[in-house]
Short mmCIF file of C-alpha atoms in Angstrom, two decimals:
data_model
loop_
_atom_site.label_atom_id
_atom_site.label_comp_id
_atom_site.label_asym_id
_atom_site.label_seq_id
_atom_site.Cartn_x
_atom_site.Cartn_y
_atom_site.Cartn_z
CA MET T 1 -84.38 -164.53 25.93
CA ALA T 2 -86.34 -167.76 25.56
CA PRO T 3 -84.94 -170.75 27.46
CA PRO T 4 -82.65 -172.79 25.23
CA MET T 5 -84.02 -175.80 23.37
CA ILE T 6 -80.69 -177.57 23.71
CA GLY T 7 -78.36 -176.86 26.59
CA VAL T 8 -74.96 -178.50 26.91
CA GLU T 9 -72.73 -177.84 29.91
CA ASN T 10 -69.18 -179.00 30.20
CA LEU T 11 -69.74 -182.13 28.19
CA ALA T 12 -66.93 -184.67 28.05
CA LYS T 13 -66.77 -188.11 26.52
CA SER T 14 -63.86 -190.51 26.64
CA PHE T 15 -63.48 -193.72 24.69
CA GLY T 16 -60.77 -195.46 26.66
CA ALA T 17 -57.80 -193.14 26.54
CA VAL T 18 -59.27 -191.04 23.71
CA ARG T 19 -60.96 -187.86 24.79
CA ALA T 20 -63.58 -187.38 22.02
CA LEU T 21 -65.25 -184.46 23.78
CA ASP T 22 -63.32 -182.31 26.17
CA GLY T 23 -65.50 -179.80 27.94
CA VAL T 24 -68.09 -178.59 25.44
CA SER T 25 -70.72 -176.04 26.43
CA LEU T 26 -73.29 -174.50 24.15
CA SER T 27 -76.93 -173.63 23.95
CA VAL T 28 -79.28 -173.63 21.00
CA ALA T 29 -82.38 -171.42 20.98
CA PRO T 30 -85.76 -172.67 19.71
CA GLY T 31 -85.84 -172.48 15.93
CA GLU T 32 -82.11 -171.90 15.67
CA VAL T 33 -80.03 -173.74 13.08
CA VAL T 34 -76.51 -174.53 14.23
CA CYS T 35 -73.96 -176.10 11.92
CA VAL T 36 -71.03 -177.90 13.49
CA ILE T 37 -67.92 -178.05 11.32
CA GLY T 38 -64.45 -179.39 11.91
CA PRO T 39 -62.04 -182.11 10.79
CA SER T 40 -63.03 -185.75 11.15
CA GLY T 41 -62.39 -186.96 14.65
CA SER T 42 -62.98 -183.50 16.06
CA GLY T 43 -65.99 -184.68 18.08
CA LYS T 44 -68.92 -183.43 15.95
CA SER T 45 -70.65 -186.80 15.81
CA THR T 46 -69.98 -187.61 19.44
CA LEU T 47 -71.50 -184.27 20.44
CA LEU T 48 -74.71 -185.03 18.53
CA ARG T 49 -74.82 -188.60 19.80
CA CYS T 50 -74.52 -187.42 23.40
CA ILE T 51 -77.49 -185.11 22.90
CA ASN T 52 -79.87 -188.06 22.39
CA PHE T 53 -77.86 -190.34 24.70
CA LEU T 54 -76.85 -192.82 22.00
CA GLU T 55 -73.52 -192.12 23.62
CA GLU T 56 -73.43 -191.75 27.38
CA PRO T 57 -71.40 -188.69 28.38
CA THR T 58 -68.48 -189.23 30.71
CA GLU T 59 -69.09 -185.84 32.31
CA GLY T 60 -71.42 -182.92 31.90
CA VAL T 61 -75.10 -182.21 31.53
CA VAL T 62 -77.31 -182.16 28.44
CA ARG T 63 -80.82 -180.76 28.39
CA VAL T 64 -83.34 -180.84 25.58
CA GLY T 65 -86.50 -178.76 25.92
CA GLY T 66 -85.55 -178.17 29.55
CA ARG T 67 -85.41 -181.90 30.32
CA ARG T 68 -82.20 -183.55 31.48
CA VAL T 69 -81.07 -186.17 28.98
CA GLY T 70 -80.38 -189.65 30.37
CA PHE T 71 -81.06 -188.79 33.99
CA VAL T 72 -84.03 -187.94 36.17
CA GLU T 73 -83.55 -185.18 38.71
CA THR T 74 -85.86 -185.09 41.71
CA GLY T 75 -84.69 -182.45 44.11
CA ALA T 76 -81.06 -183.18 44.86
CA GLN T 77 -81.34 -186.80 43.73
CA VAL T 78 -80.20 -187.86 40.29
CA ARG T 79 -80.80 -191.29 38.87
CA ARG T 80 -80.21 -192.81 35.48
CA MET T 81 -83.21 -193.09 33.20
CA GLY T 82 -84.72 -196.52 32.55
CA GLY T 83 -85.09 -197.84 29.02
CA ARG T 84 -88.67 -196.67 28.69
CA GLU T 85 -87.99 -193.12 29.90
CA LEU T 86 -85.02 -192.88 27.60
CA ALA T 87 -87.11 -194.09 24.67
CA GLY T 88 -89.77 -191.47 25.44
CA LEU T 89 -87.14 -188.76 25.47
CA ARG T 90 -85.55 -189.90 22.23
CA ALA T 91 -88.92 -189.86 20.49
CA ASP T 92 -88.78 -186.07 20.77
CA ILE T 93 -85.28 -185.84 19.28
CA GLY T 94 -85.04 -186.59 15.58
CA MET T 95 -81.78 -187.97 14.29
CA VAL T 96 -80.48 -188.43 10.76
CA PHE T 97 -77.40 -190.60 10.27
CA GLN T 98 -74.58 -190.42 7.77
CA LEU T 99 -75.37 -193.94 6.53
CA PHE T 100 -79.20 -193.48 6.60
CA TYR T 101 -79.88 -196.74 8.44
CA LEU T 102 -83.25 -197.32 6.86
CA TRP T 103 -84.77 -200.65 7.82
CA PRO T 104 -84.30 -202.79 4.71
CA HIS T 105 -87.20 -205.16 5.36
CA LEU T 106 -89.74 -202.33 5.25
CA THR T 107 -90.89 -200.10 2.39
CA ALA T 108 -90.11 -196.39 2.44
CA LEU T 109 -93.60 -195.60 3.71
CA GLU T 110 -93.38 -198.26 6.44
CA ASN T 111 -90.00 -196.89 7.51
CA VAL T 112 -91.64 -193.53 8.09
CA MET T 113 -94.65 -195.12 9.80
CA LEU T 114 -92.99 -197.49 12.23
CA GLY T 115 -92.20 -194.96 14.94
CA LEU T 116 -95.76 -193.67 14.72
CA THR T 117 -97.40 -197.05 15.26
CA GLU T 118 -94.82 -198.45 17.69
CA VAL T 119 -93.97 -195.38 19.75
CA ARG T 120 -96.76 -192.87 19.25
CA GLY T 121 -99.45 -195.53 19.25
CA LEU T 122 -101.18 -194.39 16.05
CA SER T 123 -103.36 -196.80 14.08
CA THR T 124 -101.92 -198.20 10.87
CA ARG T 125 -104.20 -195.98 8.80
CA ALA T 126 -103.50 -192.78 10.72
CA ALA T 127 -99.77 -193.49 10.63
CA ALA T 128 -99.90 -194.21 6.89
CA ASP T 129 -101.70 -190.92 6.28
CA ARG T 130 -99.17 -188.88 8.21
CA ALA T 131 -96.28 -190.75 6.64
CA LYS T 132 -97.67 -190.03 3.17
CA THR T 133 -97.80 -186.31 3.89
CA LEU T 134 -94.13 -186.47 4.84
CA MET T 135 -93.20 -188.51 1.78
CA HIS T 136 -94.78 -185.75 -0.30
CA LYS T 137 -92.87 -183.16 1.66
CA VAL T 138 -89.52 -184.79 0.91
CA GLY T 139 -90.50 -185.21 -2.74
CA LEU T 140 -90.87 -188.99 -2.77
CA ALA T 141 -94.59 -189.42 -3.31
CA ASP T 142 -93.87 -191.94 -6.07
CA LYS T 143 -91.53 -194.10 -3.94
CA MET T 144 -93.76 -194.98 -1.01
CA ALA T 145 -93.98 -198.69 -1.83
CA ALA T 146 -90.28 -198.99 -2.73
CA PHE T 147 -87.87 -200.94 -0.54
CA PRO T 148 -84.68 -199.10 0.51
CA GLU T 149 -82.44 -201.22 -1.72
CA HIS T 150 -84.28 -199.82 -4.74
CA LEU T 151 -83.68 -196.20 -3.74
CA SER T 152 -80.69 -193.99 -4.47
CA GLY T 153 -78.61 -192.66 -1.59
CA GLY T 154 -80.23 -189.27 -1.82
CA GLN T 155 -83.69 -190.80 -1.78
CA ARG T 156 -82.80 -192.99 1.18
CA GLN T 157 -81.58 -190.01 3.15
CA ARG T 158 -84.78 -188.11 2.36
CA VAL T 159 -86.82 -191.06 3.65
CA ALA T 160 -84.65 -191.03 6.79
CA ILE T 161 -85.43 -187.32 7.25
CA ALA T 162 -89.14 -188.01 6.79
CA ARG T 163 -88.89 -190.85 9.33
CA ALA T 164 -87.41 -188.49 11.92
CA LEU T 165 -89.83 -185.64 11.12
CA ALA T 166 -92.85 -187.93 11.38
CA MET T 167 -92.32 -188.13 15.14
CA GLU T 168 -92.78 -184.32 15.30
CA PRO T 169 -89.59 -183.90 17.28
CA LYS T 170 -88.61 -180.76 19.16
CA VAL T 171 -85.14 -180.80 17.63
CA MET T 172 -83.45 -182.49 14.70
CA LEU T 173 -79.87 -183.72 14.78
CA PHE T 174 -78.13 -184.35 11.47
CA ASP T 175 -74.91 -186.34 11.66
CA GLU T 176 -73.08 -185.61 8.40
CA PRO T 177 -76.20 -186.36 6.37
CA THR T 178 -74.60 -185.88 2.97
CA SER T 179 -71.09 -187.26 3.56
CA ALA T 180 -71.92 -190.71 2.17
CA LEU T 181 -73.67 -189.42 -0.96
CA ASP T 182 -72.50 -189.12 -4.54
CA PRO T 183 -71.89 -185.44 -5.24
CA GLU T 184 -74.85 -185.13 -7.61
CA LEU T 185 -77.24 -186.38 -4.91
CA VAL T 186 -76.16 -183.96 -2.18
CA GLY T 187 -78.31 -181.10 -3.46
CA GLU T 188 -81.67 -182.85 -3.11
CA VAL T 189 -80.97 -183.70 0.54
CA LEU T 190 -79.75 -180.21 1.42
CA GLN T 191 -82.84 -178.78 -0.23
CA VAL T 192 -85.09 -180.82 2.04
CA MET T 193 -83.05 -179.81 5.08
CA GLU T 194 -83.33 -176.17 4.09
CA GLN T 195 -87.10 -176.57 3.93
CA VAL T 196 -87.10 -178.12 7.41
CA ALA T 197 -85.08 -175.16 8.69
CA ARG T 198 -87.49 -172.69 7.08
CA ASP T 199 -90.38 -174.42 8.88
CA GLY T 200 -88.79 -173.30 12.14
CA MET T 201 -87.23 -176.58 13.34
CA THR T 202 -84.40 -176.37 15.86
CA MET T 203 -81.49 -178.06 14.13
CA MET T 204 -77.94 -179.13 14.81
CA VAL T 205 -76.09 -180.22 11.70
CA ALA T 206 -72.63 -181.75 11.65
CA THR T 207 -71.53 -181.14 8.08
CA HIS T 208 -68.78 -180.55 5.58
CA GLU T 209 -71.15 -178.60 3.31
CA MET T 210 -69.83 -175.10 3.82
CA GLY T 211 -72.23 -173.59 1.25
CA PHE T 212 -75.18 -175.00 3.18
CA ALA T 213 -73.78 -173.79 6.49
CA ARG T 214 -73.31 -170.29 5.12
CA ARG T 215 -76.77 -170.16 3.59
CA VAL T 216 -78.89 -171.81 6.28
CA ALA T 217 -77.10 -171.69 9.62
CA ASP T 218 -77.83 -169.01 12.19
CA ARG T 219 -74.59 -169.96 13.87
CA VAL T 220 -71.56 -172.01 12.95
CA ILE T 221 -69.46 -173.87 15.49
CA PHE T 222 -65.94 -174.96 14.64
CA MET T 223 -64.67 -177.91 16.64
CA ASP T 224 -61.25 -179.47 16.89
CA HIS T 225 -59.85 -182.11 19.27
CA GLY T 226 -63.13 -182.37 21.18
CA ARG T 227 -63.42 -178.67 21.93
CA ILE T 228 -65.29 -175.74 20.47
CA VAL T 229 -62.58 -173.56 18.96
CA GLU T 230 -64.90 -170.76 17.93
CA SER T 231 -68.51 -170.07 17.12
CA GLY T 232 -70.40 -167.23 15.52
CA PRO T 233 -72.61 -166.18 12.60
CA PRO T 234 -71.61 -167.90 9.34
CA ASP T 235 -70.16 -164.85 7.62
CA GLU T 236 -67.95 -164.19 10.63
CA ILE T 237 -66.64 -167.75 10.81
CA PHE T 238 -66.14 -168.11 7.08
CA ASP T 239 -64.91 -164.61 6.21
CA ARG T 240 -63.23 -163.33 9.36
CA PRO T 241 -62.32 -166.28 11.61
CA ARG T 242 -60.56 -165.16 14.75
CA GLU T 243 -58.69 -168.39 15.31
CA GLU T 244 -55.83 -169.53 13.19
CA ARG T 245 -56.97 -173.18 13.43
CA THR T 246 -60.34 -172.27 11.92
CA GLN T 247 -58.61 -170.45 9.10
CA ARG T 248 -56.34 -173.42 8.40
CA PHE T 249 -59.30 -175.81 8.33
CA LEU T 250 -61.29 -173.57 5.99
CA ASP T 251 -58.30 -173.11 3.69
CA LYS T 252 -57.95 -176.87 3.43
CA ILE T 253 -61.60 -177.65 2.86
CA LEU T 254 -62.38 -174.78 0.47
CA SER T 255 -59.32 -175.10 -1.73
CA MET E 1 -78.60 -262.69 -1.51
CA ASN E 2 -82.34 -262.70 -1.84
CA ILE E 3 -84.27 -259.53 -1.36
CA ASP E 4 -87.95 -259.92 -0.70
CA PHE E 5 -89.95 -256.90 0.28
CA SER E 6 -93.20 -258.85 0.51
CA THR E 7 -92.26 -260.15 3.96
CA ALA E 8 -91.39 -256.64 5.10
CA LEU E 9 -94.55 -254.96 3.86
CA PRO E 10 -96.80 -256.05 6.76
CA TYR E 11 -94.49 -254.14 9.12
CA ILE E 12 -95.08 -250.81 7.41
CA PRO E 13 -97.91 -249.75 9.78
CA ILE E 14 -95.67 -250.47 12.77
CA LEU E 15 -92.86 -248.45 11.26
CA ILE E 16 -95.24 -245.58 10.54
CA LYS E 17 -96.35 -245.62 14.16
CA ALA E 18 -92.68 -245.51 15.14
CA ALA E 19 -92.25 -242.53 12.83
CA GLY E 20 -94.95 -240.88 14.92
CA PHE E 21 -92.62 -241.08 17.93
CA THR E 22 -89.73 -239.75 15.88
CA ILE E 23 -91.91 -236.79 14.84
CA LEU E 24 -93.10 -236.24 18.40
CA LEU E 25 -89.54 -236.19 19.78
CA THR E 26 -88.18 -234.03 17.02
CA LEU E 27 -90.93 -231.43 16.89
CA THR E 28 -91.32 -230.91 20.63
CA SER E 29 -87.60 -230.76 21.33
CA GLN E 30 -87.02 -228.50 18.32
CA PHE E 31 -89.82 -226.24 19.56
CA PHE E 32 -88.39 -225.94 23.08
CA GLY E 33 -84.90 -225.76 21.64
CA THR E 34 -85.92 -222.83 19.44
CA VAL E 35 -87.77 -220.84 22.09
CA LEU E 36 -85.05 -221.38 24.70
CA GLY E 37 -82.35 -220.91 22.09
CA PHE E 38 -83.85 -217.55 21.16
CA PHE E 39 -83.71 -216.31 24.74
CA LEU E 40 -80.22 -217.74 25.17
CA ALA E 41 -79.18 -215.86 22.02
CA LEU E 42 -80.62 -212.64 23.47
CA GLY E 43 -78.66 -213.31 26.65
CA ARG E 44 -75.52 -214.02 24.70
CA THR E 45 -75.82 -210.66 22.90
CA SER E 46 -76.87 -208.68 25.98
CA ARG E 47 -74.82 -206.23 27.95
CA PRO E 48 -74.36 -207.87 31.39
CA GLY E 49 -71.12 -209.85 31.36
CA TRP E 50 -72.35 -212.49 33.81
CA LEU E 51 -75.31 -213.29 31.55
CA ARG E 52 -73.17 -213.56 28.44
CA GLY E 53 -70.75 -215.74 30.39
CA ALA E 54 -73.49 -218.01 31.71
CA VAL E 55 -74.91 -218.60 28.24
CA TRP E 56 -71.45 -219.17 26.82
CA PHE E 57 -70.84 -221.77 29.51
CA TYR E 58 -74.10 -223.55 28.76
CA VAL E 59 -73.36 -223.74 25.04
CA TRP E 60 -69.81 -224.83 25.74
CA VAL E 61 -71.03 -227.79 27.80
CA PHE E 62 -74.00 -228.90 25.74
CA ARG E 63 -72.45 -228.41 22.33
CA GLY E 64 -69.22 -229.96 23.52
CA THR E 65 -70.69 -233.26 24.72
CA PRO E 66 -72.64 -235.85 22.70
CA MET E 67 -76.42 -235.89 22.76
CA LEU E 68 -76.16 -239.62 23.43
CA LEU E 69 -74.56 -238.71 26.76
CA HIS E 70 -77.34 -236.23 27.57
CA LEU E 71 -79.90 -238.96 26.89
CA PHE E 72 -78.11 -241.43 29.13
CA PHE E 73 -77.68 -238.81 31.80
CA ILE E 74 -81.31 -237.73 31.96
CA TYR E 75 -82.70 -241.25 31.71
CA TYR E 76 -80.21 -243.39 33.67
CA ALA E 77 -78.34 -240.98 35.95
CA ALA E 78 -81.16 -238.63 36.94
CA PRO E 79 -82.87 -241.22 39.19
CA SER E 80 -79.83 -241.06 41.50
CA PHE E 81 -80.80 -237.40 42.05
CA GLY E 82 -84.35 -238.45 42.83
CA LEU E 83 -85.73 -237.67 39.40
CA THR E 84 -87.26 -240.60 37.55
CA LEU E 85 -88.65 -239.95 34.11
CA ASP E 86 -90.32 -242.07 31.47
CA ALA E 87 -88.40 -242.65 28.30
CA ILE E 88 -90.28 -240.11 26.17
CA PRO E 89 -90.18 -237.14 28.56
CA ALA E 90 -86.53 -237.91 29.30
CA ALA E 91 -85.71 -238.00 25.60
CA ILE E 92 -87.58 -234.74 24.95
CA ILE E 93 -85.74 -232.98 27.79
CA ALA E 94 -82.32 -234.25 26.72
CA MET E 95 -82.95 -233.41 23.07
CA SER E 96 -84.28 -229.94 23.95
CA LEU E 97 -81.22 -229.16 26.07
CA SER E 98 -78.97 -230.18 23.22
CA SER E 99 -81.04 -228.46 20.53
CA CYS E 100 -81.16 -225.10 22.30
CA ALA E 101 -77.37 -224.93 22.53
CA TYR E 102 -77.10 -225.18 18.74
CA ASN E 103 -80.11 -222.96 18.12
CA CYS E 104 -78.68 -220.32 20.44
CA GLU E 105 -75.63 -220.00 18.23
CA ILE E 106 -77.60 -220.13 14.98
CA ILE E 107 -80.09 -217.50 16.13
CA ARG E 108 -77.29 -215.35 17.53
CA SER E 109 -75.64 -215.29 14.12
CA GLY E 110 -78.90 -213.89 12.73
CA LEU E 111 -79.34 -211.31 15.48
CA GLN E 112 -75.78 -210.09 15.06
CA ALA E 113 -76.02 -209.91 11.27
CA VAL E 114 -78.49 -207.04 11.59
CA HIS E 115 -76.38 -203.90 11.34
CA HIS E 116 -75.98 -202.10 14.63
CA GLY E 117 -76.86 -198.83 12.90
CA GLN E 118 -80.37 -200.06 12.28
CA VAL E 119 -80.82 -200.75 15.96
CA GLU E 120 -79.47 -197.28 16.68
CA ALA E 121 -81.90 -195.72 14.23
CA ALA E 122 -84.74 -197.51 16.03
CA ARG E 123 -83.49 -196.30 19.40
CA ALA E 124 -83.27 -192.77 18.02
CA VAL E 125 -86.94 -192.97 17.02
CA GLY E 126 -87.74 -193.91 20.61
CA MET E 127 -88.41 -197.63 20.26
CA SER E 128 -87.90 -199.80 23.33
CA TYR E 129 -85.67 -202.89 23.32
CA PRO E 130 -88.49 -205.48 23.00
CA ARG E 131 -90.01 -203.56 20.09
CA ILE E 132 -86.67 -203.21 18.37
CA ILE E 133 -86.15 -206.96 18.65
CA ARG E 134 -89.63 -207.70 17.38
CA ARG E 135 -89.93 -205.15 14.58
CA ILE E 136 -86.37 -204.54 13.39
CA VAL E 137 -84.06 -207.39 14.36
CA LEU E 138 -86.22 -210.53 14.21
CA PRO E 139 -87.81 -210.01 10.80
CA GLN E 140 -84.35 -209.68 9.26
CA ALA E 141 -82.69 -212.33 11.41
CA VAL E 142 -85.29 -214.95 10.46
CA ARG E 143 -84.34 -214.79 6.82
CA ILE E 144 -80.62 -214.99 7.54
CA VAL E 145 -81.10 -217.89 9.89
CA ILE E 146 -83.32 -220.12 7.73
CA PRO E 147 -80.60 -222.16 5.95
CA PRO E 148 -78.44 -223.00 9.01
CA TYR E 149 -81.51 -223.39 11.21
CA MET E 150 -83.14 -225.86 8.84
CA SER E 151 -79.89 -227.77 8.36
CA ASN E 152 -79.68 -228.18 12.10
CA PHE E 153 -83.35 -229.16 12.23
CA ILE E 154 -82.67 -231.94 9.72
CA THR E 155 -79.62 -233.14 11.66
CA HIS E 156 -81.70 -233.05 14.82
CA THR E 157 -84.40 -235.18 13.17
CA LYS E 158 -81.87 -237.86 12.31
CA ASN E 159 -80.25 -237.63 15.75
CA SER E 160 -83.61 -238.50 17.31
CA SER E 161 -82.62 -242.07 16.42
CA LEU E 162 -80.30 -241.87 19.44
CA ALA E 163 -83.40 -241.94 21.64
CA SER E 164 -83.57 -245.63 20.81
CA VAL E 165 -80.91 -246.21 23.49
CA VAL E 166 -83.32 -245.03 26.18
CA THR E 167 -86.05 -247.35 24.82
CA VAL E 168 -88.20 -244.84 22.95
CA PRO E 169 -89.83 -246.95 20.21
CA GLU E 170 -88.93 -244.58 17.40
CA ILE E 171 -88.01 -245.60 13.86
CA MET E 172 -84.53 -247.03 14.50
CA LEU E 173 -85.37 -249.07 17.58
CA THR E 174 -88.51 -250.43 15.93
CA ALA E 175 -86.64 -251.25 12.73
CA GLN E 176 -83.94 -253.08 14.65
CA THR E 177 -86.51 -255.09 16.59
CA ILE E 178 -88.35 -256.10 13.43
CA ALA E 179 -85.11 -256.91 11.63
CA ASN E 180 -83.97 -259.11 14.50
CA SER E 181 -87.15 -261.13 14.48
CA THR E 182 -87.63 -261.42 10.71
CA TYR E 183 -83.99 -261.50 9.55
CA ARG E 184 -85.09 -259.10 6.77
CA VAL E 185 -82.40 -256.57 7.65
CA ILE E 186 -81.94 -255.01 4.23
CA GLU E 187 -85.64 -254.59 3.54
CA ILE E 188 -86.50 -253.18 6.97
CA LEU E 189 -83.54 -250.80 7.05
CA THR E 190 -84.44 -249.62 3.56
CA LEU E 191 -87.97 -248.85 4.70
CA ALA E 192 -86.63 -247.03 7.77
CA GLY E 193 -84.30 -245.05 5.55
CA LEU E 194 -87.17 -244.11 3.25
CA LEU E 195 -89.18 -242.91 6.24
CA TYR E 196 -86.32 -240.68 7.41
CA LEU E 197 -85.88 -239.42 3.88
CA PHE E 198 -89.56 -238.57 3.73
CA LEU E 199 -89.39 -236.65 7.03
CA THR E 200 -86.30 -234.69 6.08
CA SER E 201 -87.77 -234.02 2.62
CA CYS E 202 -90.71 -232.34 4.34
CA LEU E 203 -88.23 -230.11 6.16
CA THR E 204 -86.36 -229.36 2.94
CA TRP E 205 -89.65 -228.35 1.36
CA LEU E 206 -90.50 -226.23 4.42
CA GLN E 207 -87.16 -224.47 4.02
CA LEU E 208 -87.87 -223.63 0.38
CA TRP E 209 -91.30 -222.34 1.30
CA MET E 210 -89.89 -220.16 4.12
CA GLU E 211 -87.16 -218.77 1.90
CA ARG E 212 -89.68 -217.85 -0.74
CA ARG E 213 -91.94 -216.20 1.82
CA THR E 214 -89.14 -213.97 3.06
CA THR E 215 -88.00 -212.54 -0.27
CA TYR E 216 -90.36 -209.62 0.16
CA GLU E 217 -88.22 -207.04 -1.64
CA ARG E 218 -88.55 -208.81 -4.95
CA ARG E 219 -92.24 -209.53 -4.60
CA GLY E 220 -93.17 -206.15 -3.15
CA LEU E 221 -96.09 -205.47 -0.83
CA THR E 222 -99.01 -207.86 -0.71
CA ALA E 223 -102.39 -206.63 -1.92
CA ARG E 224 -103.69 -206.82 1.64
CA ARG E 225 -100.87 -204.69 3.02
CA ARG E 226 -101.38 -202.17 0.22
CA ARG E 227 -105.03 -201.84 1.19
CA GLN E 228 -104.06 -201.37 4.84
CA LEU E 229 -101.67 -198.60 3.91
CA GLY E 230 -104.10 -197.02 1.47
CA LEU E 231 -101.74 -197.43 -1.47
CA GLU E 232 -103.14 -197.99 -4.93
CA ALA E 233 -102.27 -201.27 -6.65
CA ALA E 234 -98.87 -201.38 -8.29
#
């Protein structure tokens, strides 16, 4: 078996007295699409945010592409990464947020370009060319010069996906990418994500879109109270869950 | 009461020269006050508690005491510590110290108005802290900060009249001297007032210009930027 693209061992995260993650272990193979489902507050977002160190784990180890996240290991010595090392690591991990977080003072195209010029060191022209290819890919060729405030939620989220993909990351993390969208705009975003999955990207998706999870995921993880309750292929989780808690959650969300 | 501007007119060149000192004091201290204030604002929004506390303390002291006192302190009290300064450098230092306390708070309000999520998105793309400040936070903060910043700039311009107490021959001190020797108080003070009004009007105009320049969303990309990006004209 190929070494995992994402490896999480015994991950825990506390916010004060609240234990958001309570001993999570999992591994994601290259090209695998994993959907994380569960009630709000179950730790889905915190899990994703620990993977690119936006949240610093209280305990446990995260590796992406074999590299320890947030720390440098030399022999037996472990030290915390500096800002620059952390930035370099994050450049290889794409992240899409629930609330898009496009930069409002830049056009859609410039949003996609900025990481390329600032982090990858591309020239303006080379960055613009690559960003245009991605704007085509997410179906927004006609919106390149538009500012975020003139885009719909679905369009904004597609720009955010293009912005993350432009960096050519090893993995993509999606933190409830459609939860803030009007229902009629969800489809266009899921369609783009499905395309990204088909292209072989390693993906972790925290989502409430059970149809998407069933269709696209190789594996579904159900979380509750900061723990993985069960995980397995989508048809197993959705049709024959072993745990009663999973069943109760699915009953609630699908009814 | 007789008002006769003809006797006051010959003093206009002297008053204009005095305005030169007012401009010198205001611009240099506003410049230092802005640069220092920016770094203080970064310190005030940074993670280390001691740094935040130190900046808070500075602002507490310098915003909580009158600029007149800072001027007296630097000019009259500093020699007891072995530091003797001419009037103009002393005034510039005192005014800068005062200005940067206010500018720290004004700039901080702009930095903090940029949604934290945008900073997070930039971190997720792999941008370092200085780049995030330069490319994401500052461009947005500038626009937010323009009205309070310019208001403070105008106040600061008028407060430069306080430098008269440490003998800087700026507009107010010069006007007083002329008025005392000519007894044309109303005429001279009117001219001084007009000079201040002219200076602050320039700042008001500058504010309008800056606000217009930063409404990019409505005006869209410039032709030059479009060419750079290889986009066809709108």
